[in-house]
Structure formats: structure tokens, C-alpha cells
Amino acid sequence: MYAIVNIAGQQFKVAKDQHLFVHRLQGDEGASIEFDNVLLVDNGGKISLGADALKGAKVSATIVSHLKGDKVIVFKKKRRKGYKKKNGHRQSFTKIQISGISL
């Protein structure tokens, strides 16, 4: 059984007991959260599909930890002008574990 769910503006294919890295979510570590914007559910070959989202379908998850991703270096240069600019960025993520899918 798997579902396609919209989490923080992105669509993910999730299954039970799966670990997932999503953009930073509100909540403490160990807290349980529910996502009700479920787009599709496959239950052993029987597919349920909503026009926008399935009514009554929910995906429950537990927040495992909050962490930061690898550093991304942004380097800009214009040749022969002496212009160089170096910036770095680390994206904030939340690691969640899917605990169940319900229709």
C-alpha cells in the first residue's frame, strides 16, 4: 500500500515505515503529524484517485529529527572585470517516518 501526498508544497510517494526528508516542518522531535492532502492511494492494486485530494484519506507520520543538508556553494564571476562573489547555503530539513495510511 502506498500513497502520493502533498507535504510542504512537494509531492511524495510514501509507504508505511518509510523514512523521508522534507522541508522544515513545525513541531518537536517525537511529535506525530497528519497530512490530509492525499492525492492518490494504491491499496493492493485498487487505486483511489481524487479530483483534487481524496476526502477522508490521511497519512500519519512521526517527526524523527530536524537537521541541515549539505552546503551548496554559489560562485559568481564576470571575467576580466575583477568581480567575484561566493555565497553558501544549507537547507533545513525534517526527517519523518510514515506510521500509517488510512482511507
mmCIF file of C-alpha atoms in Angstrom:
data_model
loop_
_atom_site.group_PDB
_atom_site.id
_atom_site.type_symbol
_atom_site.label_atom_id
_atom_site.label_comp_id
_atom_site.label_asym_id
_atom_site.label_seq_id
_atom_site.Cartn_x
_atom_site.Cartn_y
_atom_site.Cartn_z
ATOM 1 C CA MET A 1 0.000 0.000 0.000
ATOM 2 C CA TYR A 2 1.369 3.395 -0.957
ATOM 3 C CA ALA A 3 0.077 6.941 -1.298
ATOM 4 C CA ILE A 4 1.041 10.131 -3.069
ATOM 5 C CA VAL A 5 0.768 13.028 -0.644
ATOM 6 C CA ASN A 6 1.493 16.753 -0.814
ATOM 7 C CA ILE A 7 3.872 17.763 2.011
ATOM 8 C CA ALA A 8 5.045 21.389 2.249
ATOM 9 C CA GLY A 9 4.350 22.085 -1.424
ATOM 10 C CA GLN A 10 6.045 18.956 -2.776
ATOM 11 C CA GLN A 11 4.557 15.598 -3.769
ATOM 12 C CA PHE A 12 6.000 12.421 -2.278
ATOM 13 C CA LYS A 13 5.263 8.727 -2.797
ATOM 14 C CA VAL A 14 5.080 7.251 0.706
ATOM 15 C CA ALA A 15 4.628 3.802 2.216
ATOM 16 C CA LYS A 16 4.364 2.566 5.804
ATOM 17 C CA ASP A 17 7.605 2.638 7.884
ATOM 18 C CA GLN A 18 9.412 4.752 5.256
ATOM 19 C CA HIS A 19 11.865 7.492 6.294
ATOM 20 C CA LEU A 20 11.612 10.744 4.352
ATOM 21 C CA PHE A 21 13.442 14.092 4.267
ATOM 22 C CA VAL A 22 11.069 17.049 3.726
ATOM 23 C CA HIS A 23 11.419 20.801 4.075
ATOM 24 C CA ARG A 24 11.417 22.029 7.680
ATOM 25 C CA LEU A 25 8.122 21.343 9.473
ATOM 26 C CA GLN A 26 6.805 22.840 12.688
ATOM 27 C CA GLY A 27 6.822 20.519 15.686
ATOM 28 C CA ASP A 28 9.118 18.900 18.217
ATOM 29 C CA GLU A 29 11.032 15.672 17.740
ATOM 30 C CA GLY A 30 8.833 12.694 18.528
ATOM 31 C CA ALA A 31 5.606 14.564 17.757
ATOM 32 C CA SER A 32 3.059 12.965 15.444
ATOM 33 C CA ILE A 33 1.618 14.863 12.492
ATOM 34 C CA GLU A 34 -1.055 14.131 9.891
ATOM 35 C CA PHE A 35 -1.203 15.093 6.234
ATOM 36 C CA ASP A 36 -4.695 15.241 4.740
ATOM 37 C CA ASN A 37 -3.758 16.424 1.240
ATOM 38 C CA VAL A 38 -3.605 12.875 -0.195
ATOM 39 C CA LEU A 39 -3.768 12.764 -3.995
ATOM 40 C CA LEU A 40 -3.721 9.009 -4.688
ATOM 41 C CA VAL A 41 -3.868 5.761 -2.695
ATOM 42 C CA ASP A 42 -2.981 2.306 -4.071
ATOM 43 C CA ASN A 43 -4.316 -0.484 -1.853
ATOM 44 C CA GLY A 44 -3.089 -3.741 -3.374
ATOM 45 C CA GLY A 45 -3.861 -2.790 -6.976
ATOM 46 C CA LYS A 46 -7.084 -0.916 -6.151
ATOM 47 C CA ILE A 47 -6.381 2.734 -6.927
ATOM 48 C CA SER A 48 -8.345 5.569 -5.320
ATOM 49 C CA LEU A 49 -7.930 8.935 -7.002
ATOM 50 C CA GLY A 50 -9.449 12.288 -6.065
ATOM 51 C CA ALA A 51 -10.264 15.271 -8.266
ATOM 52 C CA ASP A 52 -8.004 17.464 -6.156
ATOM 53 C CA ALA A 53 -7.489 15.427 -2.975
ATOM 54 C CA LEU A 54 -9.124 12.346 -1.516
ATOM 55 C CA LYS A 55 -11.724 13.132 1.117
ATOM 56 C CA GLY A 56 -11.153 11.344 4.411
ATOM 57 C CA ALA A 57 -7.720 9.978 3.458
ATOM 58 C CA LYS A 58 -4.868 10.768 5.839
ATOM 59 C CA VAL A 59 -1.199 9.934 6.157
ATOM 60 C CA SER A 60 0.178 9.966 9.693
ATOM 61 C CA ALA A 61 3.869 10.425 10.438
ATOM 62 C CA THR A 62 6.268 10.983 13.317
ATOM 63 C CA ILE A 63 8.999 13.625 13.381
ATOM 64 C CA VAL A 64 12.337 11.849 13.886
ATOM 65 C CA SER A 65 14.731 14.812 13.806
ATOM 66 C CA HIS A 66 15.468 18.277 12.461
ATOM 67 C CA LEU A 67 18.724 18.674 10.539
ATOM 68 C CA LYS A 68 20.532 20.642 7.869
ATOM 69 C CA GLY A 69 21.557 19.402 4.445
ATOM 70 C CA ASP A 70 24.953 19.613 2.777
ATOM 71 C CA LYS A 71 26.389 23.016 1.988
ATOM 72 C CA VAL A 72 25.716 24.353 -1.509
ATOM 73 C CA ILE A 73 28.300 26.812 -2.842
ATOM 74 C CA VAL A 74 27.106 29.620 -5.129
ATOM 75 C CA PHE A 75 30.012 31.238 -7.009
ATOM 76 C CA LYS A 76 29.516 34.142 -9.419
ATOM 77 C CA LYS A 77 32.230 35.618 -11.612
ATOM 78 C CA LYS A 78 32.474 38.043 -14.504
ATOM 79 C CA ARG A 79 35.666 37.583 -16.437
ATOM 80 C CA ARG A 80 38.090 40.467 -16.931
ATOM 81 C CA LYS A 81 36.075 42.707 -14.569
ATOM 82 C CA GLY A 82 37.501 41.639 -11.203
ATOM 83 C CA TYR A 83 34.045 40.622 -9.947
ATOM 84 C CA LYS A 84 33.832 37.515 -7.780
ATOM 85 C CA LYS A 85 31.129 36.659 -5.248
ATOM 86 C CA LYS A 86 30.982 33.486 -3.155
ATOM 87 C CA ASN A 87 27.950 32.509 -1.078
ATOM 88 C CA GLY A 88 26.964 29.333 0.738
ATOM 89 C CA HIS A 89 23.631 27.880 1.767
ATOM 90 C CA ARG A 90 22.459 24.970 3.942
ATOM 91 C CA GLN A 91 18.828 23.898 3.585
ATOM 92 C CA SER A 92 16.870 22.956 6.714
ATOM 93 C CA PHE A 93 15.181 19.550 6.598
ATOM 94 C CA THR A 94 12.954 17.442 8.811
ATOM 95 C CA LYS A 95 13.312 13.661 8.863
ATOM 96 C CA ILE A 96 9.931 11.950 9.271
ATOM 97 C CA GLN A 97 8.823 8.322 9.488
ATOM 98 C CA ILE A 98 5.467 7.356 7.953
ATOM 99 C CA SER A 99 3.454 5.471 10.567
ATOM 100 C CA GLY A 100 0.277 4.752 8.618
ATOM 101 C CA ILE A 101 -2.029 5.429 5.670
ATOM 102 C CA SER A 102 -5.774 5.482 6.252
ATOM 103 C CA LEU A 103 -8.732 5.872 3.923
#
